[in-house]
mmCIF file of C-alpha atoms in Angstrom:
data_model
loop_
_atom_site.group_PDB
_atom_site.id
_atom_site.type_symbol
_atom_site.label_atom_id
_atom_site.label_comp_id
_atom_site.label_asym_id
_atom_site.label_seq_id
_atom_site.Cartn_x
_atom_site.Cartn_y
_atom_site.Cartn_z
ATOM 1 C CA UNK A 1 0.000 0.000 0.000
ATOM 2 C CA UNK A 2 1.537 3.748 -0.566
ATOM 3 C CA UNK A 3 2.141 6.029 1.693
ATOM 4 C CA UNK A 4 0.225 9.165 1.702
ATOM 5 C CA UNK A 5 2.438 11.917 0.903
ATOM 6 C CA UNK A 6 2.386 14.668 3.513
ATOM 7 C CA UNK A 7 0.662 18.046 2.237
ATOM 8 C CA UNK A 8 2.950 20.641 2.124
ATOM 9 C CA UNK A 9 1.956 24.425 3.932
ATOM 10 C CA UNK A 10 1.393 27.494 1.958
ATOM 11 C CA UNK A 11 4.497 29.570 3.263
ATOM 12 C CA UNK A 12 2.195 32.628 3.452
ATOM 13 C CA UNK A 13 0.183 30.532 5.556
ATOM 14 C CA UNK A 14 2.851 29.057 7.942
ATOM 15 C CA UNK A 15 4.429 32.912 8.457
ATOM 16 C CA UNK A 16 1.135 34.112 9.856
ATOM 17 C CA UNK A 17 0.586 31.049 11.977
ATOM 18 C CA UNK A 18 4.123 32.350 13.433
ATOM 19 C CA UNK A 19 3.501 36.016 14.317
ATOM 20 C CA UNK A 20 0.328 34.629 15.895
ATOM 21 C CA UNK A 21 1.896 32.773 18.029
ATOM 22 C CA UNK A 22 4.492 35.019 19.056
ATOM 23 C CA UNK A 23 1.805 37.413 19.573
ATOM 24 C CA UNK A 24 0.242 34.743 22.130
ATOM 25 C CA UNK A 25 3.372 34.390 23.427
ATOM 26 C CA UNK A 26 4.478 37.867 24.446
ATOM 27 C CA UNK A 27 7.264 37.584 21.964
ATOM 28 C CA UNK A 28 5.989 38.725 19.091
ATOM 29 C CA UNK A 29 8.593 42.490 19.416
ATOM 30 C CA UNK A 30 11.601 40.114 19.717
ATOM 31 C CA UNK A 31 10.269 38.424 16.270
ATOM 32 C CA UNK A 32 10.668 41.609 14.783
ATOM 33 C CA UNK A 33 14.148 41.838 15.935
ATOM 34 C CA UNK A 34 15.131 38.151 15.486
ATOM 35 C CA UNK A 35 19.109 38.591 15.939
ATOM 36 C CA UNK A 36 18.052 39.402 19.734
ATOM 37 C CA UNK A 37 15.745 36.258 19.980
ATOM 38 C CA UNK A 38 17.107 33.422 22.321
ATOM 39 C CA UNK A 39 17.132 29.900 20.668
ATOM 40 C CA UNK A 40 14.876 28.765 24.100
ATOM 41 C CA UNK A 41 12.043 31.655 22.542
ATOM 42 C CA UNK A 42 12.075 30.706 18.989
ATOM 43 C CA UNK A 43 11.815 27.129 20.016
ATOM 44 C CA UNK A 44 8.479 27.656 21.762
ATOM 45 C CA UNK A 45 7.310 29.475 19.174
ATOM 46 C CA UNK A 46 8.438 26.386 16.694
ATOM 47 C CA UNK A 47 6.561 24.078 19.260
ATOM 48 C CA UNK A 48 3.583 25.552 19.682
ATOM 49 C CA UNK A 49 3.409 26.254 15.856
ATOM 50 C CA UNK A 50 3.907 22.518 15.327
ATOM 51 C CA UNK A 51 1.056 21.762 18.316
ATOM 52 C CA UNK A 52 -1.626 24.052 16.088
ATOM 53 C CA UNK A 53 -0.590 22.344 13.032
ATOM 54 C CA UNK A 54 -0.894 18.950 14.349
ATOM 55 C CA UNK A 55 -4.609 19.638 16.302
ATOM 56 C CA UNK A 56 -5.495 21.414 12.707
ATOM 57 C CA UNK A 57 -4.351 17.900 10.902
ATOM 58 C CA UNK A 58 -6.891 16.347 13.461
ATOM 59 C CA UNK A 59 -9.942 18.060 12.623
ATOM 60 C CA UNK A 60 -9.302 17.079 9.327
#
C-alpha cells in the first residue's frame, strides 16, 4: 500500500501562523528583531506552531 504523501503548507500561511503565536506568546517584538531572539524563545514558538498544526491535521 503507498504512503500518503504529507501536504505541504502554503508559506504565506505558515508565516502568519508564526507572528500569531508570538503574539500569544508575548514575543511577538523580539520576532521583529530576530538577531536578539534566544534559541529557548524561537523554540516555543516552533513548538507551539507545530502543536496548532498537528490539532489542525486532526480536525481534518
Amino acid at each position: 500500500m503507498a504512503k500518503k504523501k504529507p501536504k505541504k503548507h502554503d508559506p504565506a500561511e505558515l508565516e502568519k501562523l508564526k507572528w500569531e503565536t508570538a503574539r500569544e506568546q508575548g514575543l511577538e517584538d523580539k520576532l521583529k528583531n530576530g538577531a536578539e531572539m534566544s534559541v529557548r524563545e524561537a523554540g516555543k514558538i516552533g513548538g507551539q506552531m507545530v502543536k496548532k498544526l498537528a490539532q489542525a491535521g486532526k480536525r481534518r
